[in-house]
C-alpha cells in the first residue's frame, strides 16, 4: 500500500513539474512583456493555443509530427512579433503598462478565440471546437505499479526543466537578460546607460514568442489536444500566478509557476474522486485571492 | 585651459512641457578638459537641458552638436554610444541588481577593455569593490552616488554630465563628491555639472552659466561671474 502511494506521489510530482514549467514559462513571458515593453498581454496564452491550432492544420495536411511541432514553435514566435507593432504606439510614453495595451490584447483574444471556436469549424477544418493530436512518444519509459512515465512525459519534463534553466541563465548571465532586468527596474536609467529601447523591446517580444512557442510544443505533447477552453483556463491561471508572485517579478513568476503546477497536481490526486479536478482549481484560486488580499504586491513583490 | 577644442555646442535650444517653457533659447558650449557648471534654482531648466542633450527631452527648436556632429534628433542610445553619459539626479542606479551588474551595464557599449575601466573605478571608489555582490539598493546614499558616478566612468565617456550629484548628501560626503569631480577632470574627463550648491561648484569649475526660469541670465569664466551680484544675491547668500 505504501509503495502504491509513493508511486502516485512520484507520478504526480512529474506531472506537476511538467505543467508547472509551462505555467512558469508563460508567466515569465507575460512578465517580460509587461516590464520590458509596458504591455499587459492578457491574450498571450491564447496566442500559444492558437499556435497549436496552426500546428494542427499542418498535421492534418502532412501528417508529419516533426513538422507539426516545428510549426507550433515558429507560429508562437511569429504571432508575437507580428503583434508587436500594434502595441508600440500604445505603450510608448508612460511608465508601467497603459490600460490601452490591455484593451488591445483583449481584442486580439476575441479574434483568436473566435478563430478557434467558430472559423475553424465554418471552414470545415474541424467538426468540433477541440482538435486532437496523435499521442507523441506515448510508450511507457518506466512502469511503476499502477502509473507509468511515458517517453512523451519524460521529454516534456526534461525539456521544460532545461528551458527554465536556460531562462535563468539568460536573465542573470547574459547581456540581453541584464538589459531586460535593467529596463524593468528603471526605464529611464536603462536609457541613460544606452540600452536601446526598440531593440530591447523587439528582443523581449522574441523571447516571449520563444517561450510561448515552446509551451505550445510541450502542450501538444502533454495534452494531445487543443481547444479555446484550454486558452481561457491558461490565461486566467497565468494572470493569477503573476499576481500571486508579484506582478512583473521575473524569477518570482517562474518559481510560483512551478509551485502551482506541483501544488495543483497533488490537490487533484489527493482530493477524493472527481472533485479533485474541480476543487483543485478552486483551492488554487482561493490561495491566490488570499495572497493578493493580504500581500497586494504578491509573495515576492512587484518588479525585479 | 590652453586647449580649447570644442566638444559640445548648444545653439538656441528650447524645451517645452506642453505650454510650459522649461528652457528658453539656451546656447552654451563645453570644451575638452573643462568643468562647466550650470547654476540655478530648482526648476530653472538645468536638468531639462541636460535631458535635451541626450534626446530624452525633445528640443522644440535649436540644435545640439557633439564633436562636430548634429545629434539633435539622434536616438538616446546612439548618443550614449557616441560618448556622452548622464549621471542623473536621484542617481538612477538599478536597485535590484548587484553593484557589479550595475557597473557592467555602464560598459554596455564597450567591446573590450572592460577590466581596465573597472580598475579605475575601484581605485577611485574602493568601497565598490567590497560591495560588488551586494544589491545596489542596499547601499547608503553616498555609496549609491559613487556607484552612479563609477557606472558613468565605465562607459569611458568623452563628456560626463552630472545632475545635482551633491543632492541629499551629508556635508562631509558633499566635499567628497566635489573632490571626486575634481579628480575626474585631472584624469582627463570633460564635465558638465548642474548644481544648486553654487559655492562648492564654483570652487572647482572653469566656467559657469546661470539659469533663471529657463533663461541663461549670466555666463562666463568663474572668476568673471563669481563677483556678479546676481550670483552673490541668489546663491551665495551674500549682499
Coordinates of C-alpha atoms in Angstrom, one line a residue:
Chain A
X1 CA 0.0 0.0 0.0
X2 CA 2.8 2.4 1.0
X3 CA 4.5 1.5 -2.2
X4 CA 1.5 2.5 -4.3
X5 CA 1.2 5.9 -2.5
X6 CA 4.8 6.5 -3.3
X7 CA 4.3 5.7 -6.9
X8 CA 1.3 8.0 -7.1
X9 CA 3.3 10.8 -5.4
X10 CA 6.1 10.3 -7.9
X11 CA 3.8 10.3 -10.9
X12 CA 2.0 13.4 -9.6
X13 CA 5.3 15.2 -8.9
X14 CA 6.5 14.5 -12.5
X15 CA 3.2 15.7 -13.9
X16 CA 3.2 18.7 -11.7
X17 CA 6.7 19.8 -12.7
X18 CA 5.7 19.4 -16.3
X19 CA 2.6 21.5 -16.1
X20 CA 4.2 23.9 -13.6
X21 CA 7.1 24.5 -16.0
X22 CA 4.6 25.6 -18.6
X23 CA 2.9 27.9 -16.1
X24 CA 6.4 29.2 -15.3
X25 CA 7.4 29.8 -18.9
X26 CA 4.1 31.6 -19.7
X27 CA 4.2 33.7 -16.6
X28 CA 7.7 34.8 -17.4
X29 CA 6.7 35.6 -21.0
X30 CA 3.8 37.7 -19.7
X31 CA 6.0 39.4 -17.1
X32 CA 8.7 40.2 -19.7
X33 CA 6.2 41.9 -22.0
X34 CA 4.8 43.8 -19.0
X35 CA 8.0 45.1 -17.5
X36 CA 10.2 45.5 -20.6
X37 CA 7.6 46.6 -23.1
X38 CA 4.8 48.0 -21.0
X39 CA 2.3 45.6 -22.5
X40 CA -0.4 43.9 -20.4
X41 CA -0.7 40.9 -22.8
X42 CA -3.7 39.0 -21.3
X43 CA -4.2 37.2 -24.7
X44 CA -0.6 35.8 -24.6
X45 CA -1.8 32.2 -23.7
X46 CA -4.4 32.5 -26.5
X47 CA -1.5 33.0 -28.9
X48 CA 0.1 29.9 -27.5
X49 CA -3.0 27.8 -28.0
X50 CA -3.7 29.3 -31.4
X51 CA -0.2 28.2 -32.4
X52 CA -1.3 24.7 -31.5
X53 CA -4.3 25.1 -33.9
X54 CA -1.9 26.2 -36.7
X55 CA 0.3 23.2 -35.9
X56 CA -2.8 21.0 -36.1
X57 CA -3.6 22.3 -39.6
X58 CA -0.1 21.3 -40.6
X59 CA -0.5 17.9 -39.1
X60 CA -3.9 17.5 -40.8
X61 CA -2.3 18.1 -44.2
X62 CA 1.1 16.5 -43.9
X63 CA 0.8 14.0 -41.0
X64 CA 4.4 14.8 -40.1
X65 CA 5.0 15.1 -36.4
X66 CA 8.3 16.9 -36.5
X67 CA 6.9 19.5 -38.9
X68 CA 3.8 19.9 -36.6
X69 CA 5.9 20.6 -33.6
X70 CA 8.1 23.0 -35.6
X71 CA 5.1 24.9 -36.8
X72 CA 3.8 25.3 -33.2
X73 CA 7.2 26.7 -32.2
X74 CA 7.6 29.0 -35.1
X75 CA 4.0 30.2 -35.0
X76 CA 4.4 31.2 -31.4
X77 CA 7.4 33.5 -32.2
X78 CA 5.8 34.8 -35.5
X79 CA 2.5 35.8 -33.9
X80 CA 4.3 37.5 -31.1
X81 CA 6.5 39.6 -33.5
X82 CA 3.5 40.4 -35.8
X83 CA 1.5 41.9 -32.9
X84 CA 4.4 44.0 -31.6
X85 CA 3.9 47.0 -33.9
X86 CA 0.2 47.1 -32.8
X87 CA 1.2 47.6 -29.2
X88 CA 4.1 50.1 -29.9
X89 CA 2.1 53.3 -30.1
X90 CA 0.1 52.4 -27.0
X91 CA 3.0 51.6 -24.7
X92 CA 5.4 54.2 -25.9
X93 CA 5.2 57.1 -23.5
X94 CA 4.2 56.4 -19.9
X95 CA 5.8 54.2 -17.3
X96 CA 4.3 50.9 -16.4
X97 CA 1.7 49.3 -18.7
X98 CA -1.0 51.5 -20.0
X99 CA -4.6 50.2 -20.0
X100 CA -4.7 50.6 -23.8
X101 CA -2.4 47.7 -24.2
X102 CA -4.7 45.5 -22.1
X103 CA -7.7 46.5 -24.3
X104 CA -5.8 45.8 -27.5
X105 CA -4.7 42.5 -26.1
X106 CA -8.3 41.7 -25.2
X107 CA -9.2 42.5 -28.8
X108 CA -6.6 40.0 -30.0
X109 CA -8.1 37.5 -27.6
X110 CA -11.6 37.9 -29.0
X111 CA -10.3 37.4 -32.6
X112 CA -8.2 34.3 -31.7
X113 CA -10.9 32.8 -29.6
X114 CA -13.4 33.3 -32.4
X115 CA -11.0 31.8 -34.9
X116 CA -10.6 28.7 -32.7
X117 CA -14.2 28.4 -31.7
X118 CA -16.0 29.3 -34.9
X119 CA -14.0 29.9 -38.0
X120 CA -12.1 26.6 -37.9
X121 CA -15.5 24.8 -37.9
X122 CA -17.1 27.1 -40.5
X123 CA -14.2 26.4 -42.9
X124 CA -14.7 22.8 -42.3
X125 CA -11.3 22.2 -40.7
X126 CA -12.8 20.7 -37.6
X127 CA -16.0 19.2 -36.6
X128 CA -16.0 20.5 -33.0
X129 CA -14.0 23.1 -31.2
X130 CA -11.5 20.6 -29.9
X131 CA -8.7 19.5 -32.1
X132 CA -6.7 16.3 -31.4
X133 CA -3.1 15.4 -32.0
X134 CA -1.7 11.9 -32.0
X135 CA -0.1 10.7 -28.8
X136 CA 3.6 11.6 -29.3
X137 CA 6.1 9.2 -27.8
X138 CA 3.3 7.6 -25.8
X139 CA 5.1 4.3 -25.0
X140 CA 6.0 3.9 -21.3
X141 CA 9.6 4.5 -20.4
X142 CA 9.3 3.3 -16.9
X143 CA 6.4 1.4 -15.3
X144 CA 5.9 1.7 -11.6
X145 CA 3.0 -0.3 -10.5
X146 CA -0.3 1.5 -11.5
X147 CA 1.3 4.5 -13.1
X148 CA 3.9 4.9 -15.7
X149 CA 6.2 7.5 -17.2
X150 CA 5.8 7.8 -20.9
X151 CA 8.6 8.9 -23.2
X152 CA 6.5 12.0 -24.1
X153 CA 6.2 13.0 -20.4
X154 CA 9.9 12.4 -19.9
X155 CA 10.8 14.6 -23.0
X156 CA 8.5 17.2 -21.7
X157 CA 9.8 17.3 -18.1
X158 CA 13.4 17.3 -19.3
X159 CA 12.6 19.9 -22.0
X160 CA 10.8 22.3 -19.7
X161 CA 13.4 22.0 -16.9
X162 CA 16.1 22.7 -19.4
X163 CA 14.1 25.7 -20.7
X164 CA 13.6 27.1 -17.2
X165 CA 17.4 26.7 -16.6
X166 CA 18.2 28.4 -19.8
X167 CA 15.8 31.2 -19.0
X168 CA 17.5 31.8 -15.6
X169 CA 20.8 31.8 -17.4
X170 CA 19.5 34.3 -19.9
X171 CA 18.2 36.6 -17.3
X172 CA 21.2 36.6 -14.9
X173 CA 24.2 35.8 -17.1
X174 CA 23.7 37.4 -20.5
X175 CA 23.8 41.0 -21.6
X176 CA 20.4 40.6 -23.1
X177 CA 18.9 39.3 -19.8
X178 CA 20.6 42.1 -17.8
X179 CA 19.2 44.7 -20.1
X180 CA 15.7 43.2 -19.7
X181 CA 16.1 43.5 -15.9
X182 CA 17.6 47.0 -16.1
X183 CA 14.6 48.2 -18.2
X184 CA 12.2 46.5 -15.8
X185 CA 13.7 48.2 -12.8
X186 CA 14.1 51.7 -14.2
X187 CA 13.3 52.5 -17.8
X188 CA 14.9 56.0 -17.8
X189 CA 18.0 54.8 -16.1
X190 CA 18.3 52.0 -18.7
X191 CA 18.0 54.6 -21.4
X192 CA 20.8 56.6 -19.8
X193 CA 23.0 53.5 -19.9
X194 CA 22.4 53.5 -23.7
X195 CA 20.3 50.3 -23.7
X196 CA 18.4 50.7 -27.0
X197 CA 14.7 50.9 -26.3
X198 CA 13.3 49.5 -29.6
X199 CA 15.8 46.7 -29.9
X200 CA 15.3 45.5 -26.3
X201 CA 11.5 45.7 -26.9
X202 CA 11.8 43.5 -30.0
X203 CA 14.1 41.1 -28.2
X204 CA 11.5 40.8 -25.3
X205 CA 8.7 40.1 -27.8
X206 CA 11.0 37.5 -29.4
X207 CA 11.9 35.8 -26.1
X208 CA 8.2 35.9 -25.1
X209 CA 7.4 34.3 -28.5
X210 CA 10.1 31.6 -28.0
X211 CA 8.6 30.8 -24.5
X212 CA 5.1 30.7 -26.0
X213 CA 6.3 28.5 -28.9
X214 CA 8.0 26.1 -26.6
X215 CA 4.9 26.0 -24.3
X216 CA 2.7 25.1 -27.3
X217 CA 5.1 22.3 -28.3
X218 CA 5.0 20.9 -24.7
X219 CA 1.3 21.3 -24.5
X220 CA 0.8 19.3 -27.7
X221 CA 3.0 16.5 -26.2
X222 CA 1.3 16.7 -22.8
X223 CA -2.4 17.1 -23.7
X224 CA -2.5 15.7 -27.3
X225 CA -5.4 18.2 -27.9
X226 CA -6.1 21.9 -28.1
X227 CA -9.3 23.9 -27.5
X228 CA -10.2 27.5 -26.9
X229 CA -11.3 26.4 -23.4
X230 CA -7.7 25.5 -22.7
X231 CA -6.6 29.0 -23.6
X232 CA -9.3 30.5 -21.3
X233 CA -8.0 28.3 -18.5
X234 CA -4.4 29.1 -19.1
X235 CA -4.9 32.8 -19.4
X236 CA -6.7 33.1 -16.1
X237 CA -4.1 30.8 -14.4
X238 CA -1.1 32.6 -15.8
X239 CA -2.6 36.0 -14.9
X240 CA -3.4 34.8 -11.4
X241 CA 0.1 33.3 -10.9
X242 CA 1.6 36.6 -12.0
X243 CA -0.5 38.4 -9.4
X244 CA 0.4 35.8 -6.8
X245 CA 4.1 36.1 -7.4
X246 CA 4.1 39.9 -7.7
X247 CA 3.3 41.5 -11.0
X248 CA 6.4 41.9 -13.2
X249 CA 8.7 39.8 -10.9
X250 CA 10.6 37.6 -13.3
X251 CA 12.2 35.0 -11.1
X252 CA 9.2 35.1 -8.8
X253 CA 6.8 34.3 -11.6
X254 CA 8.9 31.4 -12.8
X255 CA 9.1 29.9 -9.3
X256 CA 5.4 30.4 -8.5
X257 CA 4.5 28.8 -11.8
X258 CA 6.4 25.7 -10.9
X259 CA 5.0 25.7 -7.4
X260 CA 1.4 25.9 -8.7
X261 CA 1.9 23.1 -11.2
X262 CA 3.0 20.7 -8.5
X263 CA 0.5 22.0 -5.9
X264 CA -2.4 21.6 -8.3
X265 CA -1.2 18.2 -9.4
X266 CA -1.2 17.0 -5.8
X267 CA -4.5 18.5 -5.0
X268 CA -6.1 16.7 -7.9
X269 CA -4.8 13.4 -6.8
X270 CA -5.4 13.6 -3.1
X271 CA -8.9 15.1 -3.1
X272 CA -11.5 12.3 -3.4
X273 CA -12.7 11.2 -6.8
X274 CA -14.0 13.6 -9.5
X275 CA -14.0 16.5 -7.0
X276 CA -10.2 16.7 -7.3
X277 CA -10.1 18.5 -10.7
X278 CA -12.9 20.9 -9.7
X279 CA -11.7 21.7 -6.2
X280 CA -8.1 21.8 -7.3
X281 CA -8.7 24.9 -9.3
X282 CA -10.9 26.4 -6.6
X283 CA -8.4 26.0 -3.9
X284 CA -5.6 27.3 -6.1
X285 CA -7.6 30.4 -6.8
X286 CA -8.6 30.9 -3.2
X287 CA -5.0 30.8 -2.2
X288 CA -4.1 33.4 -4.9
X289 CA -7.0 35.6 -3.8
X290 CA -6.0 35.4 -0.2
X291 CA -2.4 36.3 -1.1
X292 CA -3.4 39.3 -3.1
X293 CA -5.7 40.4 -0.3
X294 CA -3.0 40.3 2.4
X295 CA 0.1 41.0 0.3
X296 CA -1.2 43.2 -2.5
X297 CA 2.2 43.2 -4.2
X298 CA 2.4 39.4 -4.2
X299 CA 4.6 36.9 -2.5
X300 CA 7.9 38.1 -4.0
X301 CA 6.9 41.8 -4.5
X302 CA 6.4 43.6 -7.8
X303 CA 9.1 44.2 -10.3
X304 CA 12.5 42.6 -10.2
Chain B
X1 CA 42.9 75.9 -20.0
X2 CA 45.0 76.2 -23.2
X3 CA 43.5 73.6 -25.4
X4 CA 40.0 74.9 -26.3
X5 CA 38.8 72.2 -28.6
X6 CA 35.0 72.3 -28.6
X7 CA 33.2 69.1 -27.6
X8 CA 29.6 70.2 -27.1
X9 CA 27.8 73.1 -28.7
X10 CA 24.2 74.0 -27.9
X11 CA 22.5 76.6 -30.2
X12 CA 19.3 78.2 -29.1
X13 CA 17.7 75.1 -27.6
X14 CA 14.3 75.3 -26.1
X15 CA 12.4 72.6 -24.2
X16 CA 8.7 72.8 -23.7
X17 CA 6.5 70.7 -21.5
X18 CA 3.1 71.3 -23.0
X19 CA 2.6 75.1 -22.6
X20 CA 5.3 75.4 -20.1
X21 CA 8.7 76.5 -21.4
X22 CA 11.4 74.9 -19.3
X23 CA 14.4 76.1 -21.3
X24 CA 14.3 79.2 -23.4
X25 CA 16.7 79.5 -26.3
X26 CA 19.7 78.3 -24.4
X27 CA 23.1 78.4 -26.0
X28 CA 26.3 77.1 -24.4
X29 CA 29.4 75.2 -25.2
X30 CA 31.8 72.9 -23.5
X31 CA 35.5 72.5 -24.4
X32 CA 37.7 69.5 -23.8
X33 CA 39.0 69.2 -20.3
X34 CA 36.8 71.8 -18.8
X35 CA 34.4 71.7 -15.9
X36 CA 31.4 73.7 -16.9
X37 CA 28.7 74.3 -14.2
X38 CA 25.1 75.1 -14.7
X39 CA 23.8 77.1 -11.8
X40 CA 20.2 77.9 -10.9
X41 CA 17.4 77.2 -8.5
X42 CA 15.1 74.2 -8.6
X43 CA 13.1 74.2 -11.8
X44 CA 15.2 76.8 -13.6
X45 CA 15.8 74.4 -16.5
X46 CA 19.2 72.8 -15.8
X47 CA 18.0 69.2 -15.8
X48 CA 15.7 69.8 -18.7
X49 CA 18.6 71.0 -20.8
X50 CA 20.8 68.0 -19.8
X51 CA 18.0 65.7 -20.8
X52 CA 17.5 67.5 -24.1
X53 CA 21.2 67.0 -24.9
X54 CA 20.6 63.2 -24.6
X55 CA 17.4 63.3 -26.5
X56 CA 15.3 62.3 -23.5
X57 CA 13.5 65.6 -23.9
X58 CA 12.8 66.8 -27.4
X59 CA 14.1 70.2 -28.2
X60 CA 11.4 72.4 -29.6
X61 CA 14.0 74.4 -31.5
X62 CA 17.7 74.8 -31.8
X63 CA 20.4 72.2 -32.3
X64 CA 22.9 70.2 -30.2
X65 CA 26.3 69.4 -31.7
X66 CA 28.6 66.9 -30.2
X67 CA 32.1 66.5 -31.5
X68 CA 31.1 68.5 -34.6
X69 CA 28.1 66.3 -35.4
X70 CA 24.5 67.3 -35.1
X71 CA 22.8 65.0 -32.5
X72 CA 19.6 66.9 -32.0
X73 CA 17.4 64.1 -33.5
X74 CA 19.6 61.1 -32.8
X75 CA 18.1 58.4 -30.5
X76 CA 19.3 58.4 -26.9
X77 CA 21.1 55.1 -27.1
X78 CA 23.2 56.2 -30.1
X79 CA 24.1 59.4 -28.3
X80 CA 25.2 57.4 -25.3
X81 CA 27.2 55.1 -27.5
X82 CA 28.9 58.0 -29.1
X83 CA 30.3 59.1 -25.7
X84 CA 28.0 61.2 -23.6
X85 CA 26.9 59.9 -20.2
X86 CA 24.5 61.5 -17.7
X87 CA 24.7 60.7 -14.1
X88 CA 21.2 61.6 -13.3
X89 CA 19.6 63.4 -10.3
X90 CA 18.5 60.7 -7.9
X91 CA 21.4 58.5 -9.1
X92 CA 19.4 56.2 -11.3
X93 CA 21.0 53.0 -10.0
X94 CA 19.3 49.7 -10.6
X95 CA 18.3 48.8 -7.0
X96 CA 17.7 45.1 -7.6
X97 CA 20.8 44.3 -9.4
X98 CA 24.2 43.9 -7.8
X99 CA 26.8 46.6 -7.7
X100 CA 28.9 44.6 -10.2
X101 CA 26.0 44.2 -12.6
X102 CA 25.3 48.0 -12.4
X103 CA 29.0 48.6 -13.3
X104 CA 28.9 46.1 -16.1
X105 CA 25.8 47.7 -17.7
X106 CA 27.7 51.0 -17.6
X107 CA 30.1 49.4 -20.1
X108 CA 27.1 48.4 -22.3
X109 CA 28.8 49.7 -25.5
X110 CA 32.4 48.8 -24.7
X111 CA 33.6 46.0 -26.9
X112 CA 36.7 45.2 -24.8
X113 CA 38.9 46.8 -22.2
X114 CA 36.1 46.5 -19.7
X115 CA 38.5 45.4 -16.9
X116 CA 40.7 48.4 -17.3
X117 CA 37.9 50.9 -16.6
X118 CA 36.7 48.7 -13.7
X119 CA 40.2 49.1 -12.1
X120 CA 39.9 52.9 -12.5
X121 CA 36.5 52.9 -10.8
X122 CA 37.8 50.7 -7.9
X123 CA 40.8 52.9 -7.4
X124 CA 38.6 55.9 -7.0
X125 CA 35.9 54.1 -5.0
X126 CA 37.5 51.1 -3.2
X127 CA 34.2 50.6 -1.3
X128 CA 32.6 49.4 -4.6
X129 CA 35.0 46.5 -4.8
X130 CA 33.9 45.3 -1.4
X131 CA 30.3 45.7 -2.2
X132 CA 30.5 44.0 -5.6
X133 CA 28.0 41.3 -4.9
X134 CA 25.6 43.4 -2.8
X135 CA 22.3 44.6 -4.2
X136 CA 22.8 48.2 -5.3
X137 CA 19.6 49.2 -3.5
X138 CA 21.1 48.2 -0.2
X139 CA 23.9 50.8 -0.4
X140 CA 23.9 54.0 1.5
X141 CA 23.1 57.3 -0.3
X142 CA 26.7 58.3 -0.6
X143 CA 27.7 54.8 -1.9
X144 CA 24.9 54.9 -4.4
X145 CA 26.2 58.2 -5.7
X146 CA 29.7 56.7 -6.0
X147 CA 28.2 53.8 -7.9
X148 CA 26.3 56.1 -10.2
X149 CA 29.5 58.0 -11.0
X150 CA 31.5 54.8 -11.3
X151 CA 29.0 53.4 -13.7
X152 CA 29.3 56.5 -15.8
X153 CA 33.1 56.1 -15.9
X154 CA 32.6 52.5 -17.1
X155 CA 31.3 53.8 -20.5
X156 CA 34.6 55.7 -21.0
X157 CA 32.6 58.8 -21.9
X158 CA 34.0 61.8 -23.8
X159 CA 31.6 64.1 -21.9
X160 CA 30.3 63.4 -18.4
X161 CA 27.2 65.2 -17.3
X162 CA 26.3 65.2 -13.6
X163 CA 22.9 66.4 -12.4
X164 CA 22.9 67.5 -8.8
X165 CA 25.4 65.0 -7.6
X166 CA 25.5 66.5 -4.1
X167 CA 21.8 66.4 -3.5
X168 CA 20.7 64.7 -0.3
X169 CA 24.3 64.0 0.9
X170 CA 25.8 65.0 4.3
X171 CA 28.3 67.9 4.2
X172 CA 31.2 65.6 4.5
X173 CA 30.1 63.5 1.6
X174 CA 29.4 66.6 -0.4
X175 CA 33.0 67.5 0.0
X176 CA 34.0 64.0 -1.1
X177 CA 31.9 64.2 -4.2
X178 CA 33.3 67.5 -5.3
X179 CA 36.8 66.1 -4.7
X180 CA 35.8 63.2 -6.9
X181 CA 34.7 65.5 -9.7
X182 CA 37.9 67.4 -9.5
X183 CA 39.8 64.1 -9.7
X184 CA 37.8 63.1 -12.8
X185 CA 38.9 66.3 -14.5
X186 CA 42.5 65.6 -13.6
X187 CA 42.1 62.1 -15.1
X188 CA 41.1 63.8 -18.3
X189 CA 37.4 63.9 -18.2
X190 CA 35.3 66.8 -19.6
X191 CA 32.5 67.6 -17.2
X192 CA 29.2 69.4 -17.5
X193 CA 27.7 69.8 -14.0
X194 CA 24.3 71.0 -12.9
X195 CA 24.4 72.1 -9.3
X196 CA 22.5 74.1 -6.8
X197 CA 25.4 74.2 -4.4
X198 CA 26.9 77.2 -6.1
X199 CA 29.6 77.9 -3.6
X200 CA 31.1 74.4 -4.0
X201 CA 30.6 74.2 -7.7
X202 CA 32.3 77.5 -8.4
X203 CA 35.4 76.3 -6.5
X204 CA 36.1 73.6 -9.0
X205 CA 34.5 74.9 -12.2
X206 CA 36.2 76.7 -15.1
X207 CA 33.1 78.4 -16.5
X208 CA 29.5 78.8 -15.4
X209 CA 26.1 79.5 -16.7
X210 CA 23.3 80.9 -14.5
X211 CA 19.8 79.8 -15.3
X212 CA 16.7 81.7 -14.2
X213 CA 13.3 80.4 -15.1
X214 CA 14.6 78.8 -18.3
X215 CA 16.8 81.7 -19.4
X216 CA 20.5 81.9 -19.2
X217 CA 21.0 85.2 -17.5
X218 CA 24.7 85.1 -16.9
X219 CA 27.7 83.2 -18.3
X220 CA 31.4 83.4 -18.3
X221 CA 34.6 82.3 -16.6
X222 CA 34.2 81.6 -12.9
X223 CA 36.4 84.5 -12.0
X224 CA 34.3 86.8 -14.1
X225 CA 31.0 85.8 -12.7
X226 CA 31.7 85.0 -9.1
X227 CA 31.5 88.6 -8.1
X228 CA 28.4 89.3 -10.1
X229 CA 25.6 90.5 -7.8
X230 CA 23.2 88.0 -9.4
X231 CA 25.3 85.1 -8.3
X232 CA 26.0 86.6 -4.9
X233 CA 22.4 87.5 -4.1
X234 CA 20.8 84.4 -5.2
X235 CA 23.1 81.6 -4.4
X236 CA 26.0 82.6 -2.1
X237 CA 23.9 84.2 0.5
X238 CA 25.8 87.5 0.1
X239 CA 24.5 91.0 -0.1

